[in-house]
Short mmCIF file of C-alpha atoms in Angstrom, two decimals:
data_model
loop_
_atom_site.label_atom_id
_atom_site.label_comp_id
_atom_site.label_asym_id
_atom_site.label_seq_id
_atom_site.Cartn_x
_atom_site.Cartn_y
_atom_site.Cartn_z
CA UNK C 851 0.00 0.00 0.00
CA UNK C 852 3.01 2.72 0.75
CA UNK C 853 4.76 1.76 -2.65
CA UNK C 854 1.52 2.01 -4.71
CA UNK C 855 0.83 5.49 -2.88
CA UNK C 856 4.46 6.76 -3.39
CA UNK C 857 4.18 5.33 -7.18
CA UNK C 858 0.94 7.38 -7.68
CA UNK C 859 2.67 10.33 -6.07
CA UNK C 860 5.23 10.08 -8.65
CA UNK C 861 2.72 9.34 -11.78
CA UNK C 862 0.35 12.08 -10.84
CA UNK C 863 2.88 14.70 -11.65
CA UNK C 864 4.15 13.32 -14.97
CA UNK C 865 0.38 12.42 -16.12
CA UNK C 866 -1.13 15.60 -15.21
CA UNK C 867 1.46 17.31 -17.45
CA UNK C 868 0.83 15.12 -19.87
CA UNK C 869 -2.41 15.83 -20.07
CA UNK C 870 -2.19 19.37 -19.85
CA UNK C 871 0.34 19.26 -22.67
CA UNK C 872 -2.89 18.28 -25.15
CA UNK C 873 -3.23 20.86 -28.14
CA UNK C 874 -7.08 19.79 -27.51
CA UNK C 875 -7.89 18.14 -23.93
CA UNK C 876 -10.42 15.68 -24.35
CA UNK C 877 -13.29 15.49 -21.60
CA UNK C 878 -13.06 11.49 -21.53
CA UNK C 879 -8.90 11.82 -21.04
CA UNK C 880 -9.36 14.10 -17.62
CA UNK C 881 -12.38 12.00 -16.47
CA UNK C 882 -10.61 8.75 -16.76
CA UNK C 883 -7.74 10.28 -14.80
CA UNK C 884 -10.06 11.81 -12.46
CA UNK C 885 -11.65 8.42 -11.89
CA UNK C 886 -8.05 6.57 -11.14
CA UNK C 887 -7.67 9.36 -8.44
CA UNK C 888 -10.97 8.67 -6.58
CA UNK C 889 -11.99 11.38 -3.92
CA UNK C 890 -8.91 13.47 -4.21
CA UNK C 891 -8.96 16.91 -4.20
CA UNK C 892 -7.05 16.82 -7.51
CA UNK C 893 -9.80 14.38 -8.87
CA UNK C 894 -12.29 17.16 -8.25
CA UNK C 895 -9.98 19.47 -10.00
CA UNK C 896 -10.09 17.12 -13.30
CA UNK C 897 -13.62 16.34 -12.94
CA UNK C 898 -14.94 20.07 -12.74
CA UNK C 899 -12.11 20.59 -16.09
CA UNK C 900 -13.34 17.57 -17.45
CA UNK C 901 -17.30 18.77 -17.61
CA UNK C 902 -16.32 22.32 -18.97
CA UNK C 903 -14.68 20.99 -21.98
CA UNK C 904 -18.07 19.66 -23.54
CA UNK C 905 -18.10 16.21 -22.48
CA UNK C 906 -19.88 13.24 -23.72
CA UNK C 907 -23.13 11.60 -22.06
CA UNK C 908 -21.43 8.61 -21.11
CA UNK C 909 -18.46 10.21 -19.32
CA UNK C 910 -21.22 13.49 -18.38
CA UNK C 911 -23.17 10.17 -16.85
CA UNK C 912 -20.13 8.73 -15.09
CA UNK C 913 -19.14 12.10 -13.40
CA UNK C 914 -22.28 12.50 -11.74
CA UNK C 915 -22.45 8.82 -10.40
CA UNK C 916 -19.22 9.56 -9.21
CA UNK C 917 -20.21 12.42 -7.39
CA UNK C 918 -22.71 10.39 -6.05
CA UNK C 919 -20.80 7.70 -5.13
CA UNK C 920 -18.15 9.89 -3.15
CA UNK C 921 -21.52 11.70 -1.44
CA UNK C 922 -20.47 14.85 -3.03
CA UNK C 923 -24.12 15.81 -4.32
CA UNK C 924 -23.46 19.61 -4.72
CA UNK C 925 -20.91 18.78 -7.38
CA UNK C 926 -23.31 15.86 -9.08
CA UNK C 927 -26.07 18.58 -9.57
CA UNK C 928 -23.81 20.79 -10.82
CA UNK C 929 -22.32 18.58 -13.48
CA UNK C 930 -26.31 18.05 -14.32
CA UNK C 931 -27.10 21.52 -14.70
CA UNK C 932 -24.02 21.84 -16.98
CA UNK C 933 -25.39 18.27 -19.00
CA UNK C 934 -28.56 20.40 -19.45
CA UNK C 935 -27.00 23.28 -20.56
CA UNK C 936 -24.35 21.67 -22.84
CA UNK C 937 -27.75 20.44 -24.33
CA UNK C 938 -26.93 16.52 -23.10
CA UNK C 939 -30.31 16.08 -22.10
CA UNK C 940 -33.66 18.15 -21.52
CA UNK C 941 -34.22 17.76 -18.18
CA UNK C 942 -31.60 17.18 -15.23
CA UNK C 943 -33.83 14.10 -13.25
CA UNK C 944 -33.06 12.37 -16.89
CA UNK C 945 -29.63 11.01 -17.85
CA UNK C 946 -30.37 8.07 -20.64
CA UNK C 947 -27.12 7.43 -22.36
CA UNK C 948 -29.69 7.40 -25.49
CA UNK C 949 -31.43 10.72 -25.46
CA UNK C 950 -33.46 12.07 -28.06
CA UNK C 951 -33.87 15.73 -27.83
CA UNK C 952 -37.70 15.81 -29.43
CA UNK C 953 -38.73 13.95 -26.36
CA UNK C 954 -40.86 15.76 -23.98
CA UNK C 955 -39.22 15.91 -20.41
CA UNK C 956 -42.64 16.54 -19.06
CA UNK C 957 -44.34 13.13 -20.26
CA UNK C 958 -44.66 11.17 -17.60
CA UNK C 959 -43.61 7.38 -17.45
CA UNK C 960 -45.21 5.10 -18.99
CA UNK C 961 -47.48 7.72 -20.50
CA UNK C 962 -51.61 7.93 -20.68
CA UNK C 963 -51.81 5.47 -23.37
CA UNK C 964 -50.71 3.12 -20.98
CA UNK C 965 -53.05 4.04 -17.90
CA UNK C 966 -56.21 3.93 -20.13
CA UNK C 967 -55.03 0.18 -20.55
CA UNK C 968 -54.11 -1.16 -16.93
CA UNK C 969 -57.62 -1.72 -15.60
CA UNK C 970 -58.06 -4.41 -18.57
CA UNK C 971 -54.61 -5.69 -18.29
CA UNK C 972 -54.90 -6.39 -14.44
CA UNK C 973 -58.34 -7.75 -15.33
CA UNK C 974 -56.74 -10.07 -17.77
CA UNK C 975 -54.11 -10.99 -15.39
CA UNK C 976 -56.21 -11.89 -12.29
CA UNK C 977 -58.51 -14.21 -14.90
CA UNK C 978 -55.14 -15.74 -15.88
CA UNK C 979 -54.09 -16.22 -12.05
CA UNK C 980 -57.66 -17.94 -11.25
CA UNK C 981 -56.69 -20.37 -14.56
CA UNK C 982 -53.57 -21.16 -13.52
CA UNK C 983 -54.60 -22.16 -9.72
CA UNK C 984 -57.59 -23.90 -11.39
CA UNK C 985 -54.80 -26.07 -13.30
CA UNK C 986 -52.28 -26.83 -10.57
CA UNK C 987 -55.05 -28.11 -8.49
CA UNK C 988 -55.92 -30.52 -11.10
CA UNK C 989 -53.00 -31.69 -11.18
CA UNK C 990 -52.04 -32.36 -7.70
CA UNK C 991 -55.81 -34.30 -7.80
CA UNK C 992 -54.44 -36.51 -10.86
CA UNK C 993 -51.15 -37.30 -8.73
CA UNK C 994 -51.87 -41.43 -7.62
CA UNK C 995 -51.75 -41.30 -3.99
CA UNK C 996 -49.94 -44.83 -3.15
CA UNK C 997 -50.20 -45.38 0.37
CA UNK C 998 -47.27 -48.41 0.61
CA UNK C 999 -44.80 -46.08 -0.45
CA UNK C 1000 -42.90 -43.03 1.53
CA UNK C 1001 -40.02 -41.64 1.92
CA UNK C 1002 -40.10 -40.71 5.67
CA UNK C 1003 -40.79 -43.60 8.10
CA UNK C 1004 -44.50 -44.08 9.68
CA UNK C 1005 -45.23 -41.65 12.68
CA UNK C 1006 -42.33 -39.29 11.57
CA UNK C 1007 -42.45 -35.48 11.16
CA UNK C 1008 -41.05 -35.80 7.58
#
């Protein structure tokens, strides 16, 4: 555990610089460095760079489950906000890795079409229930009852 933190003490230098040295930084290259750095304060550093230079969903996505993760919520809703402004997605509660933008953030899930159906599909499923008891009482009736045979000996609790 001392080597690996004295060998990260010595990386961190040379990759930050590294990075840094990037005629265009990439969002994805400071988030995956963030990420190896966990809850540092330098992580922080590279994750608040890493959401200003117009990052993907995926990696906008992994920086706020980060943030959630290390119970830093300020930070997770402000990478949101930024994911909504950035145009990302529509609506900051929302983070599909899929987005379409003609979506409407205010439909609510599943959607009306789906209410006006759910009295006649749990009416369907409850008939379906009763059938399905019906059958598995008919069959335990059918099972021959052989009164020789057991597996537990007589006057056990088996």
């Amino acid at each position: 555990s001392l080597a690996r933190k004295q060998r990260r003490k010595r990386l961190l230098p040379l990759l930050r610089r590294a990075v840094d040295s990037m005629v265009t930084p990439r969002a994805e290259v400071k988030g995956a460095l963030a990420l190896q750095l966990g809850g540092t304060k330098e992580a922080m550093k590279l994750w608040k760079e890493a959401m200003s230079l117009k990052p993907s969903r995926a990696m906008a996505n992994k920086a706020i489950m980060q943030m959630t993760f290390l119970a830093r919520h300020d930070l997770a809703e402000a990478f949101k906000e930024v994911s909504v402004k950035e145009g990302l997605w529509r609506s900051t509660t929302q983070r599909p890795l899929t987005y379409w933008s003609s979506l409407d953030k205010e439909t609510p899930f599943p959607g009306a079409e789906v209410d006006e159906r759910l009295p006649l599909t749990a009416e369907q499923f409850q008939l379906r229930l009763e059938e399905f008891k019906d059958e598995i009482l008919q069959q335990r009736l059918k099972l021959a009852h052989n009164p020789g045979f057991s597996p537990c000996a007589p006057n056990s609790w088996c």
